[in-house]
Tab-separated table of C-alpha atoms in Angstrom:
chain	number	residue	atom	x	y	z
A	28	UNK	CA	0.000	0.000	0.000
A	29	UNK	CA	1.429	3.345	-1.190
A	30	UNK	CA	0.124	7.328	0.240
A	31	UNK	CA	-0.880	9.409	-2.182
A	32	UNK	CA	-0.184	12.726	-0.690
A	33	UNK	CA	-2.969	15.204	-1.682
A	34	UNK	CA	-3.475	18.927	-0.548
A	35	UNK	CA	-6.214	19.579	2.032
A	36	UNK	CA	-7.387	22.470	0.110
A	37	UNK	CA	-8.061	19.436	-2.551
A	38	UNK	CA	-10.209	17.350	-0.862
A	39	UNK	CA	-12.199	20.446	0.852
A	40	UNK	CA	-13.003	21.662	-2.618
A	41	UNK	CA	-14.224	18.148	-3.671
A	42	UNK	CA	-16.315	17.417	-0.509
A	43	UNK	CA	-17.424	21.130	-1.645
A	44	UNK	CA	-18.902	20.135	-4.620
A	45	UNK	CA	-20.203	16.399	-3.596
A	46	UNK	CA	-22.621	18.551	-1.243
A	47	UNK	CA	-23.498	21.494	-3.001
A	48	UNK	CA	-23.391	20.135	-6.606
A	49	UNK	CA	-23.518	16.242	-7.094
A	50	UNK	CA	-24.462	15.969	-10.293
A	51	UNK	CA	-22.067	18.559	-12.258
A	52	UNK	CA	-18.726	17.928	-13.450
A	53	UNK	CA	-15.870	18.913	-10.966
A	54	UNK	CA	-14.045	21.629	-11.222
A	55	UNK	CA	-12.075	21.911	-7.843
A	56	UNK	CA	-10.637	25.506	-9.275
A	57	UNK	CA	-13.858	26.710	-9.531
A	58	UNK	CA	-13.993	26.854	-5.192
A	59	UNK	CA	-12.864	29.962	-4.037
A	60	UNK	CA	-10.608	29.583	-1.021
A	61	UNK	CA	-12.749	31.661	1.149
A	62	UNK	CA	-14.753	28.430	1.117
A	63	UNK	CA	-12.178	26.343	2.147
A	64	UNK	CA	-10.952	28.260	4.579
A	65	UNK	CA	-14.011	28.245	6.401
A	66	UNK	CA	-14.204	24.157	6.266
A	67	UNK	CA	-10.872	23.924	7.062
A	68	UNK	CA	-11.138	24.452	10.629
A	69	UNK	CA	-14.011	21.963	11.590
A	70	UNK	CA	-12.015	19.144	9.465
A	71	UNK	CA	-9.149	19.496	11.333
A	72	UNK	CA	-11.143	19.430	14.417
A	73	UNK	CA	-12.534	16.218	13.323
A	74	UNK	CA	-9.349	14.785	12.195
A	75	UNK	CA	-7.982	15.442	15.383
A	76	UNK	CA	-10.781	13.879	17.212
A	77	UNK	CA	-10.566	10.534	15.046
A	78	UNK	CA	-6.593	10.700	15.813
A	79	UNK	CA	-6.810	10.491	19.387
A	80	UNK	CA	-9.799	8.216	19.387
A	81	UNK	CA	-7.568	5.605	17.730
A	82	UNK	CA	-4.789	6.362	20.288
A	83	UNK	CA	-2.771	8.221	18.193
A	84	UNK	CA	0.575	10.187	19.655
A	85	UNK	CA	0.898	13.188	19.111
A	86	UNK	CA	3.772	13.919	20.862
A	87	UNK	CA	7.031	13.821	18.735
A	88	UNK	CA	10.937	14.084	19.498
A	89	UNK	CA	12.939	14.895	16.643
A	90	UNK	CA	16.123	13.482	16.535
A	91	UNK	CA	18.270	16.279	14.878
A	92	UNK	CA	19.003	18.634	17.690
A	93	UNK	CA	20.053	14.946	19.675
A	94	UNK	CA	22.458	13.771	16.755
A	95	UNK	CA	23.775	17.509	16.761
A	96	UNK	CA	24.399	16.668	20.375
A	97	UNK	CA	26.216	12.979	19.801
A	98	UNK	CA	28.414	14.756	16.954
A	99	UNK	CA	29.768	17.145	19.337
A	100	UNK	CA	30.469	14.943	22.108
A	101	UNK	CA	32.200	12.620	19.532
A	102	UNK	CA	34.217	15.215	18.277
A	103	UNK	CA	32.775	14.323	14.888
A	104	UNK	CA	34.495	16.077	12.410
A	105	UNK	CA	32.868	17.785	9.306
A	106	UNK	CA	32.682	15.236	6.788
A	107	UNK	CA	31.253	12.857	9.312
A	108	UNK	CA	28.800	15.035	10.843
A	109	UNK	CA	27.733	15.659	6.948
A	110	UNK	CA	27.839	12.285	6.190
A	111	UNK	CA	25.199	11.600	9.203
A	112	UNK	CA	22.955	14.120	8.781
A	113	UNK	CA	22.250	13.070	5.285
A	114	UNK	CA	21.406	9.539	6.698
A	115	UNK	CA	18.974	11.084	9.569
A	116	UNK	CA	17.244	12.952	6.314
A	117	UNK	CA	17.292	9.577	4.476
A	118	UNK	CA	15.725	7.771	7.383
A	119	UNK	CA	12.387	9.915	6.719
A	120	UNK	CA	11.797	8.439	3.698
A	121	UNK	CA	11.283	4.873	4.911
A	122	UNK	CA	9.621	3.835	8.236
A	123	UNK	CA	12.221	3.846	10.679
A	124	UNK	CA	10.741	6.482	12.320
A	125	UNK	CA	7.607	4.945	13.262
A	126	UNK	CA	10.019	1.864	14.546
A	127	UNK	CA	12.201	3.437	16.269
A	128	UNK	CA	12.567	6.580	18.980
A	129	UNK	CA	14.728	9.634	17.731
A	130	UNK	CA	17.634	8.234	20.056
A	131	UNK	CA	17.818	5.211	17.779
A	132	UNK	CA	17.808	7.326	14.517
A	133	UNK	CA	20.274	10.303	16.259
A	134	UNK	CA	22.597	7.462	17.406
A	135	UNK	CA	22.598	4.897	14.599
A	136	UNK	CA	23.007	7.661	12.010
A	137	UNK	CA	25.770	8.903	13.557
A	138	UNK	CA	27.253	5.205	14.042
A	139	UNK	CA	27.098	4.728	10.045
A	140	UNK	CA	28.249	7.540	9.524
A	141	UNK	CA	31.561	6.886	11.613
A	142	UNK	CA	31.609	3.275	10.175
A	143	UNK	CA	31.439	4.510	6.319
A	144	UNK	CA	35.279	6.183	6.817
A	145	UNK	CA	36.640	3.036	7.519
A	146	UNK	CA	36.468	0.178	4.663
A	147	UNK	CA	38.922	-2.312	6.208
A	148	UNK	CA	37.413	-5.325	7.492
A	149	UNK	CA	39.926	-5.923	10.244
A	150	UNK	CA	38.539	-2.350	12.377
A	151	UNK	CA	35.207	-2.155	11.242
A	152	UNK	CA	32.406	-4.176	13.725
A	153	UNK	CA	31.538	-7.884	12.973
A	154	UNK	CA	28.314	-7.066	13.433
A	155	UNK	CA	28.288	-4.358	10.398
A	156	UNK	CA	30.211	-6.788	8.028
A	157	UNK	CA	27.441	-9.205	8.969
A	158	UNK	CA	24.736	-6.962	8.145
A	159	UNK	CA	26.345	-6.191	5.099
A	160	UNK	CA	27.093	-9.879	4.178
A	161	UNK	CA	30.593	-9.595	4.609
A	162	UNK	CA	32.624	-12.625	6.267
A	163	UNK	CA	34.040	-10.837	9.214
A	164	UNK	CA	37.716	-11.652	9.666
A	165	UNK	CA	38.946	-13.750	12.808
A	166	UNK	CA	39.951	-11.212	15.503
A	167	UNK	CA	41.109	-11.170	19.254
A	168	UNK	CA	38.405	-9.257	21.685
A	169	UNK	CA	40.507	-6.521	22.778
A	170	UNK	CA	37.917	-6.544	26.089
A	171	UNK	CA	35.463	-3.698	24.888
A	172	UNK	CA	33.386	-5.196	22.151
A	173	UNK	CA	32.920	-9.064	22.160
A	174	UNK	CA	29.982	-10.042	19.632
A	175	UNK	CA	28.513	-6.868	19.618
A	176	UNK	CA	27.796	-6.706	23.469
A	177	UNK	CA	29.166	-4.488	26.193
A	178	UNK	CA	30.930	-5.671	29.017
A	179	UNK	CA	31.304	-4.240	32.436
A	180	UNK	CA	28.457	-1.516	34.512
A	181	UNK	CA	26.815	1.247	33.171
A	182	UNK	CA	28.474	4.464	33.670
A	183	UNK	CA	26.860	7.668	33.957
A	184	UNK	CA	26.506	9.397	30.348
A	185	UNK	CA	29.889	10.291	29.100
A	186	UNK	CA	31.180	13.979	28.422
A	187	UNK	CA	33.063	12.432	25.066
A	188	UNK	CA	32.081	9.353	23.229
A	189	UNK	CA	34.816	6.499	22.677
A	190	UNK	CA	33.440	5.726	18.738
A	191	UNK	CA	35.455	2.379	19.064
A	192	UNK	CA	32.948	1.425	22.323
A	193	UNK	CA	29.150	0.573	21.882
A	194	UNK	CA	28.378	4.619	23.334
A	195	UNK	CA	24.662	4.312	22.620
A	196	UNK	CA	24.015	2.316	25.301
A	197	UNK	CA	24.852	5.210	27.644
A	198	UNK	CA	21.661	6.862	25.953
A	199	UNK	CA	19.444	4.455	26.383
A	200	UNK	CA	19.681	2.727	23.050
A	201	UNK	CA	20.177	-1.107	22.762
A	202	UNK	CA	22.787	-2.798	19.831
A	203	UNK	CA	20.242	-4.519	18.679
A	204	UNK	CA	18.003	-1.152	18.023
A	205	UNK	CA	20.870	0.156	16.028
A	206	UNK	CA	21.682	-3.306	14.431
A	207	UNK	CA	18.082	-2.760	12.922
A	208	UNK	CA	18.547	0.846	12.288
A	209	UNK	CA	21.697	-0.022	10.160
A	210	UNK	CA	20.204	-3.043	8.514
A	211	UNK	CA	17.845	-1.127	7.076
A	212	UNK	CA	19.302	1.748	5.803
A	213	UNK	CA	21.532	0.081	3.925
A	214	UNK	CA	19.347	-2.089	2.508
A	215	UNK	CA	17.245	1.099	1.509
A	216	UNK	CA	20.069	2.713	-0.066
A	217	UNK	CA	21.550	-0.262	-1.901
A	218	UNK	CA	18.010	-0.399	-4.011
A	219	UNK	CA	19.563	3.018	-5.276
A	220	UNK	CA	23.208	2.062	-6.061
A	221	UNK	CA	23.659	2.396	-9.673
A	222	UNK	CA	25.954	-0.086	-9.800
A	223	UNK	CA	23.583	-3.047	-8.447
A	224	UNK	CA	21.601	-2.808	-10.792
A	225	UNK	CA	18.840	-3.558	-8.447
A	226	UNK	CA	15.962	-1.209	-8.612
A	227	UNK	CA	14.506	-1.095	-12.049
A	228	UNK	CA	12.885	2.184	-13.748
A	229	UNK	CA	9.597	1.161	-12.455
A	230	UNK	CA	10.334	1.045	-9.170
A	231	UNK	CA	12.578	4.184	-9.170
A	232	UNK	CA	9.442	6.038	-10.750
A	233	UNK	CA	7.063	4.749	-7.707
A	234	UNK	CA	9.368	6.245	-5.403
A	235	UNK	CA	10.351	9.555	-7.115
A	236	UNK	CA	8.701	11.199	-3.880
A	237	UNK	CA	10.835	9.494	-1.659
A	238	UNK	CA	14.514	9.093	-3.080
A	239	UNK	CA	17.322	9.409	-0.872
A	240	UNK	CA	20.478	11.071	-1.342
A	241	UNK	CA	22.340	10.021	-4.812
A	242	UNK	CA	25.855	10.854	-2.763
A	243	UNK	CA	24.866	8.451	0.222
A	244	UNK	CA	23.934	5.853	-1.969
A	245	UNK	CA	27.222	5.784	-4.280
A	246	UNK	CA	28.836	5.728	-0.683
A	247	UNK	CA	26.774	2.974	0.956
A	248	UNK	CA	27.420	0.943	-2.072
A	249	UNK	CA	31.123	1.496	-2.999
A	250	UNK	CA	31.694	0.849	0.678
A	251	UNK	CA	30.274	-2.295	1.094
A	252	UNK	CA	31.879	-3.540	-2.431
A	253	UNK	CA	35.250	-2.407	-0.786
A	254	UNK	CA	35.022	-3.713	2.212
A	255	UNK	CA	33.584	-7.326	0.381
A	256	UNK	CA	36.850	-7.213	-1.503
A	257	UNK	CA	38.955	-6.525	1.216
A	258	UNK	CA	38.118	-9.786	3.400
A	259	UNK	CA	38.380	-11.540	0.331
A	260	UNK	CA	42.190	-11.052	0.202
């Protein structure tokens, strides 16, 4: 099931003309907007009323100003903080918002985004190279990361973040949250890589409303090809 987005100023002129005119041919142009704007306050009333009957939130925490936050404290620099921000916009076009809180999509953009400057298998997390079907090379555990869990108490939330420790859990955010989160975001942006050869024209048309970034893409992709052909050597 796709959304056809329509303007509200649409659908008031046609409900318009269903009640005042049934039987002519429609001509939404023909409904001045002083008549819309008058039915546009009791629809949104009713809207509203609908929404919270069904239990509908409407309370909503964007994750931007949080990932702005994480950058800092990771002393992200410029490139990286770029890199991640274009992921967080990404992430709108598919449903990981409605999965996941904004401290999954602040935090597990910013984790890709660290991840995508490194393409050698060897210091990039098992756990990634799994995700992105990549035989992880046989390492020692080095006592902070063993099989994607953390080891140890939880400390109080850092003043830096150590990018080569699992840091998210400090903000309440579980690996296997941003496992997901990566998962699919990759997958999302590999349907774009114009070197898989994966999406077709017809489905690039259906989504023309909802591409992501061309840049992120030709990164995702030429970063998982590299780091494929690096643990094949």
């Amino acid at each position: 099931m796709e959304e056809t987005i329509k303007r509200l100023r649409d659908i008031l002129a046609h409900s318009y003309l269903l009640l005042t005119r049934p039987g002519d041919a429609f001509e939404p142009q023909s409904v001045g907007s002083a008549v819309t704007d008058k039915m546009r306050p009791a629809v949104m009333s009713a809207e509203q009323f609908v929404l919270d009957a069904i239990g509908f939130d409407f309370r909503t925490t964007h994750p931007h100003m949080l990932f702005v936050k994480l950058a800092r404290l990771a002393n992200a620099d410029q490139a990286c903080a770029r890199r991640g921000w274009l992921l967080l916009a990404d992430a709108f076009f598919t449903t990981l918002p409605v999965q996941y809180p904004a401290a999954v999509l602040a935090a597990g953009s910013l984790f890709l985004a660290h991840s995508l400057a490194c393409d050698d298998p060897e210091k990039t997390h098992p756990w990634v190279l799994r995700v992105l079907s990549v035989q992880p090379p046989a390492r020692e555990h080095n006592g902070k990361l063993e099989n994607g869990h953390v080891h140890g108490k939880r400390k109080r939330r850092p003043e830096t973040l150590d990018m080569d420790s699992e840091w998210w859990v400090e903000f309440d955010v579980s690996t296997e949250d941003i496992q997901g989160f990566v998962r699919q975001i990759v997958d999302f942006y590999l349907l774009f890589f114009s070197s898989s050869s994966v999406a077709s024209p017809e489905f690039i048309e259906r989504h023309q409303s909802g591409l992501p970034s061309r840049e992120m893409s030709q990164q995702i992709g030429q970063w998982r090809m590299k780091l494929g052909s690096a643990a094949i050597k």
